[in-house]
Amino acid sequence: MQLIADHIAHAYGPLPVLDDISFAVGPGEVVAIVGPSGCGKSTLLRILGGLEKPQAGRALVAGAPPSASLNPLTFVFQDFALLPWRTVEGNVRLVLEGHGLTQAAMDETVRDVLSRTRLTDFARTYPKQLSGGMRQRVGIARALAVRPALLLMDEPLSALDAQTRELLMDDLVELVSGDSAEALGMVYVTHNLDEAVRLADRILVLSRRPGRVRETVTITADRRARRSDDPGLVRRARELWELIRADAAEADRELADVETIDG
Amino acid sequence: MADVVHDLQASPAAASRPVVFRGGLFVPRTHRLIGFAALVALILLWQAASSLGWVSPVLAPSPGEVIDALWRMALSGELATHLSASLLRLAGGFAIGVTAGIAFGMAIGLSSLVRSPGATLVAALFPIPKIALLPLFILWFGIGESSKVATIAFGTFFPTVIATYGAVDNVDRSLVRMGRSFGLSSFAIISKIILPGALPGILSGLRIASSIGIVLLIAAEMIGANEGVGAMVLAAGNLMQSDRLLAGVVVLSLLGLAVSGLIGAIEKRLLAWR
Ligand SMILES: Nc1ncnc2c1ncn2[C@@H]1O[C@H](COP(=O)(O)OP(=O)(O)OP(=O)(O)O)[C@@H](O)[C@H]1O
Ligand SMILES: [Mg+2]
């Protein structure tokens, strides 16, 4: 299945946030979206996932989702969005309930995704007993349980410390390293350019608000072979930073202005 | 590394002094035993004051006399009659008020259609001292049980509504968005995300509602009832039977404790995840 952004534009009241965004992402592909603060990255992701209606343009899907997919476009949230009153297992179960699955099928799926995210031993644990990295792994397990075609991730690692981020990044690389037509695709919004060059096939660099695609950077190196200290990748990250540096500073000043006016 | 440690150990020089301790304070600890002992001491003091003749037995009977009166009422079956009459009214009124309150509170919390008129109405009616409406309810429902139950229901309804919609408002919207993004039905979102998320707030609302319910119960029984703890306390006062009067008060405080203990147990069970 392919997800297509078709000339998407959006504004909140008088504030234009997105301008004419077009791209497509297919099976096994990772598109990272980077850009200065407030340029509309989260808005774009919500539009792509059907949580918000764009003012112009459309989010489209083409082709069939993976067999037995319960939720082709699935979010992984920055703040994890786990139910604190459900155990790890219960949180995964939440998204399987109401689909008419048999108990056995549900159990099987829960077992499978927990083992893929190395959470089997924590099935009965409540989220607050887990570390941040483990909580996000629960978020990922829950997303995998519904057999998505595409994961929509909004800064999934930004609430985590550097070591945990590094470990989870390895997990994410494994997730999207299949080649079949049913392989998982990903739209990955991030502030972190190192994450973008580590994970993405293509990086969409958005301009400051209203966000439009300034540049599309392609990275061809085999994802599994990429190392975060690889000189080539470090250079790509630096280039990206040069691209958005002026914009980011400007965006920062604008935000500060807004805050002073409000205050 | 070892050198650094060595240096530090070697250096506590003449001029060094300990960092001023600024932790602690304003963190009171609870000692069950001390609390209980204070209560016992107070009762003993009261008993002593009575025995020594410092206070008139008519105005303030001794703890022993009060317990004696309580025992006699229990044996004669009088206590059971009054208590069961009170409990029935309280349970009936509370059940109606709280059920309606939770339902209405959820509606205000979830529907923009209900919200504005509902919240305004609640804000306008909440400050009415509900006991003032008892005469009206007597006009509508007669002097019997219904008017008392209605007063309690009405009085417990408002705090429940307010607590419920406040609790629903406070449920983390990112959880709701998560539910929607996974395609959960509205019913599933309400029953699996909003209701459990609002439960702590609803339960603390029930605590407030239950104490208001007991106040209204006694007031209503004092205004017009032959049976019930409130009626018994009033009758004892009219006959200057202060031992029976205080026995009734003791029963009421035990009732309050029991109700709050019950809600506490429910909280403990349903909110174990906290
Ligand atoms: N629901 C909303 N109503 C009004 N304005 C909004 C809303 N959501 C976002 N905005 C504004 O739209 C702009 C883009 O927001 P968005 O969250 O999409 O940016 P972002 O690129 O994800 O920012 P960040 O990098 O800080 O996460 C911001 O200026 C924000 O204040
Ligand atoms: Mg964002």
Short mmCIF file of N, CA, C and O in Angstrom, two decimals, chain A residues 46 49 51 70-71 73-75 77 79-86 91 94-95 97-99 126 128 139 142-143 146, chain B residues 171-172 174-185 188 191-198 200 270-274:
data_model
loop_
_atom_site.label_atom_id
_atom_site.label_comp_id
_atom_site.label_asym_id
_atom_site.label_seq_id
_atom_site.Cartn_x
_atom_site.Cartn_y
_atom_site.Cartn_z
N ARG A 46 -0.70 14.32 11.12
CA ARG A 46 -2.10 14.11 11.51
C ARG A 46 -3.00 14.09 10.27
O ARG A 46 -3.94 13.31 10.19
N GLY A 49 -2.61 10.78 8.54
CA GLY A 49 -3.26 9.69 9.26
C GLY A 49 -4.76 9.86 9.41
O GLY A 49 -5.40 9.05 10.09
N LEU A 51 -6.40 12.21 10.99
CA LEU A 51 -6.86 12.80 12.24
C LEU A 51 -7.26 14.26 12.05
O LEU A 51 -7.85 14.87 12.92
N LEU A 70 -5.61 -4.47 10.44
CA LEU A 70 -6.75 -3.90 11.16
C LEU A 70 -6.74 -2.38 11.10
O LEU A 70 -7.74 -1.73 11.34
N ASN A 71 -5.56 -1.82 10.80
CA ASN A 71 -5.44 -0.36 10.84
C ASN A 71 -4.22 0.02 10.01
O ASN A 71 -3.13 0.20 10.53
N LEU A 73 -2.97 2.65 8.58
CA LEU A 73 -2.14 3.80 8.95
C LEU A 73 -2.14 3.92 10.47
O LEU A 73 -3.14 4.25 11.07
N THR A 74 -1.01 3.63 11.08
CA THR A 74 -0.98 3.53 12.54
C THR A 74 0.05 4.47 13.14
O THR A 74 1.19 4.51 12.70
N PHE A 75 -0.39 5.20 14.17
CA PHE A 75 0.49 6.18 14.82
C PHE A 75 1.31 5.57 15.94
O PHE A 75 0.86 4.68 16.66
N PHE A 77 3.20 7.48 19.15
CA PHE A 77 3.16 8.84 19.68
C PHE A 77 4.41 9.19 20.48
O PHE A 77 5.01 8.35 21.14
N ASP A 79 4.46 10.91 23.19
CA ASP A 79 4.23 10.72 24.63
C ASP A 79 3.70 9.32 24.93
O ASP A 79 3.11 9.08 25.97
N PHE A 80 3.87 8.40 24.02
CA PHE A 80 3.53 6.98 24.15
C PHE A 80 2.02 6.70 24.13
O PHE A 80 1.58 5.73 23.55
N ALA A 81 1.22 7.57 24.82
CA ALA A 81 -0.23 7.41 24.86
C ALA A 81 -0.64 6.00 25.28
O ALA A 81 -1.44 5.34 24.60
N LEU A 82 -0.11 5.55 26.40
CA LEU A 82 -0.52 4.25 26.95
C LEU A 82 -1.57 4.47 28.03
O LEU A 82 -1.54 5.48 28.73
N LEU A 83 -2.50 3.53 28.16
CA LEU A 83 -3.49 3.63 29.24
C LEU A 83 -2.84 3.18 30.54
O LEU A 83 -2.41 2.03 30.66
N PRO A 84 -2.73 4.08 31.52
CA PRO A 84 -2.01 3.72 32.75
C PRO A 84 -2.70 2.63 33.56
O PRO A 84 -2.06 1.99 34.38
N TRP A 85 -4.02 2.43 33.33
CA TRP A 85 -4.73 1.42 34.11
C TRP A 85 -4.73 0.05 33.43
O TRP A 85 -5.35 -0.88 33.91
N ARG A 86 -4.09 -0.05 32.29
CA ARG A 86 -3.95 -1.36 31.66
C ARG A 86 -2.50 -1.80 31.68
O ARG A 86 -1.60 -0.98 31.54
N ASN A 91 -2.72 -3.04 27.12
CA ASN A 91 -2.62 -1.93 26.19
C ASN A 91 -2.58 -2.43 24.75
O ASN A 91 -3.13 -1.80 23.85
N LEU A 94 -6.08 -3.69 23.77
CA LEU A 94 -7.06 -2.62 23.51
C LEU A 94 -7.33 -2.44 22.02
O LEU A 94 -8.48 -2.30 21.61
N VAL A 95 -6.28 -2.46 21.21
CA VAL A 95 -6.47 -2.16 19.80
C VAL A 95 -6.89 -3.39 19.00
O VAL A 95 -7.18 -3.30 17.81
N GLU A 97 -9.31 -5.50 20.39
CA GLU A 97 -10.69 -5.74 20.79
C GLU A 97 -11.65 -5.10 19.80
O GLU A 97 -11.32 -4.10 19.16
N GLY A 98 -12.83 -5.69 19.67
CA GLY A 98 -13.84 -5.08 18.81
C GLY A 98 -13.65 -5.37 17.34
O GLY A 98 -14.31 -4.79 16.49
N HIS A 99 -12.74 -6.26 17.02
CA HIS A 99 -12.56 -6.64 15.61
C HIS A 99 -13.08 -8.03 15.34
O HIS A 99 -12.84 -8.59 14.27
N TYR A 126 2.49 -2.66 34.66
CA TYR A 126 1.81 -1.42 34.31
C TYR A 126 2.82 -0.42 33.76
O TYR A 126 3.99 -0.42 34.15
N LYS A 128 3.57 2.60 34.27
CA LYS A 128 4.37 3.48 35.15
C LYS A 128 5.54 2.73 35.79
O LYS A 128 6.47 3.36 36.30
N GLY A 139 4.42 1.09 22.91
CA GLY A 139 3.74 1.84 21.86
C GLY A 139 3.97 1.19 20.50
O GLY A 139 3.07 1.12 19.67
N ARG A 142 2.08 -2.19 20.29
CA ARG A 142 0.66 -1.94 20.04
C ARG A 142 0.43 -1.60 18.57
O ARG A 142 -0.53 -2.06 17.95
N ALA A 143 1.34 -0.79 18.00
CA ALA A 143 1.20 -0.43 16.59
C ALA A 143 1.36 -1.65 15.69
O ALA A 143 0.63 -1.82 14.72
N VAL A 146 -1.71 -4.31 15.04
CA VAL A 146 -2.80 -4.13 14.08
C VAL A 146 -2.33 -4.32 12.64
O VAL A 146 -3.05 -4.01 11.70
N VAL B 171 -9.54 13.93 31.46
CA VAL B 171 -8.95 12.75 30.83
C VAL B 171 -8.03 13.22 29.71
O VAL B 171 -8.40 14.07 28.90
N ASP B 172 -6.84 12.70 29.70
CA ASP B 172 -5.82 13.07 28.73
C ASP B 172 -6.34 12.92 27.29
O ASP B 172 -6.65 11.81 26.85
N SER B 174 -4.82 13.12 24.60
CA SER B 174 -3.94 12.36 23.70
C SER B 174 -4.32 10.88 23.73
O SER B 174 -4.12 10.17 22.75
N LEU B 175 -4.90 10.42 24.85
CA LEU B 175 -5.36 9.02 24.88
C LEU B 175 -6.58 8.84 23.99
O LEU B 175 -6.73 7.83 23.31
N VAL B 176 -7.45 9.86 24.00
CA VAL B 176 -8.63 9.78 23.14
C VAL B 176 -8.19 9.78 21.67
O VAL B 176 -8.69 9.01 20.85
N ARG B 177 -7.22 10.67 21.36
CA ARG B 177 -6.73 10.72 19.98
C ARG B 177 -6.11 9.38 19.58
O ARG B 177 -6.30 8.89 18.48
N MET B 178 -5.39 8.79 20.54
CA MET B 178 -4.81 7.47 20.27
C MET B 178 -5.93 6.48 19.93
O MET B 178 -5.83 5.76 18.93
N GLY B 179 -6.98 6.46 20.74
CA GLY B 179 -8.09 5.54 20.50
C GLY B 179 -8.69 5.75 19.11
O GLY B 179 -8.92 4.80 18.37
N ARG B 180 -8.89 7.00 18.75
CA ARG B 180 -9.46 7.29 17.43
C ARG B 180 -8.50 6.83 16.34
O ARG B 180 -8.92 6.29 15.32
N SER B 181 -7.21 7.07 16.54
CA SER B 181 -6.26 6.75 15.48
C SER B 181 -6.17 5.24 15.25
O SER B 181 -5.76 4.80 14.19
N PHE B 182 -6.56 4.46 16.26
CA PHE B 182 -6.59 3.01 16.06
C PHE B 182 -7.97 2.53 15.63
O PHE B 182 -8.24 1.33 15.60
N GLY B 183 -8.86 3.47 15.35
CA GLY B 183 -10.17 3.11 14.84
C GLY B 183 -11.12 2.53 15.87
O GLY B 183 -12.05 1.81 15.52
N LEU B 184 -10.91 2.82 17.16
CA LEU B 184 -11.84 2.34 18.17
C LEU B 184 -13.20 3.02 17.99
O LEU B 184 -13.26 4.19 17.62
N SER B 185 -14.27 2.28 18.28
CA SER B 185 -15.60 2.87 18.17
C SER B 185 -15.79 3.89 19.28
O SER B 185 -15.08 3.89 20.29
N ALA B 188 -16.36 2.24 22.50
CA ALA B 188 -15.12 1.71 23.10
C ALA B 188 -14.29 2.83 23.71
O ALA B 188 -13.70 2.67 24.78
N SER B 191 -16.08 3.77 26.98
CA SER B 191 -16.07 2.77 28.04
C SER B 191 -14.66 2.31 28.41
O SER B 191 -14.42 1.93 29.55
N LYS B 192 -13.72 2.39 27.48
CA LYS B 192 -12.38 1.86 27.78
C LYS B 192 -11.35 2.94 28.04
O LYS B 192 -10.29 2.67 28.58
N ILE B 193 -11.62 4.16 27.62
CA ILE B 193 -10.63 5.22 27.82
C ILE B 193 -11.18 6.32 28.74
O ILE B 193 -10.58 6.63 29.76
N ILE B 194 -12.34 6.86 28.38
CA ILE B 194 -12.82 8.03 29.14
C ILE B 194 -13.32 7.63 30.53
O ILE B 194 -12.93 8.22 31.53
N LEU B 195 -14.15 6.61 30.58
CA LEU B 195 -14.71 6.23 31.89
C LEU B 195 -13.63 5.79 32.88
O LEU B 195 -13.56 6.32 33.99
N PRO B 196 -12.76 4.87 32.51
CA PRO B 196 -11.70 4.51 33.47
C PRO B 196 -10.78 5.69 33.80
O PRO B 196 -10.32 5.83 34.93
N GLY B 197 -10.56 6.56 32.82
CA GLY B 197 -9.70 7.71 33.07
C GLY B 197 -10.34 8.69 34.04
O GLY B 197 -9.66 9.37 34.79
N ALA B 198 -11.68 8.75 33.99
CA ALA B 198 -12.39 9.70 34.84
C ALA B 198 -12.71 9.10 36.21
O ALA B 198 -13.12 9.82 37.12
N PRO B 200 -11.10 8.02 38.93
CA PRO B 200 -10.60 8.59 40.18
C PRO B 200 -11.37 9.86 40.59
O PRO B 200 -11.75 10.01 41.75
N LEU B 270 -10.57 -0.59 42.47
CA LEU B 270 -10.65 -0.14 41.07
C LEU B 270 -9.44 0.67 40.63
O LEU B 270 -9.12 0.74 39.45
N LEU B 271 -8.77 1.30 41.59
CA LEU B 271 -7.66 2.16 41.21
C LEU B 271 -6.32 1.57 41.63
O LEU B 271 -5.37 2.28 41.90
N ALA B 272 -6.27 0.26 41.66
CA ALA B 272 -5.04 -0.42 42.10
C ALA B 272 -3.86 -0.01 41.22
O ALA B 272 -2.72 0.03 41.68
N TRP B 273 -4.12 0.32 39.96
CA TRP B 273 -3.04 0.66 39.03
C TRP B 273 -2.30 1.92 39.41
O TRP B 273 -1.22 2.20 38.90
N ARG B 274 -2.89 2.73 40.30
CA ARG B 274 -2.19 3.95 40.68
C ARG B 274 -1.13 3.63 41.72
O ARG B 274 -0.47 4.37 42.27
#
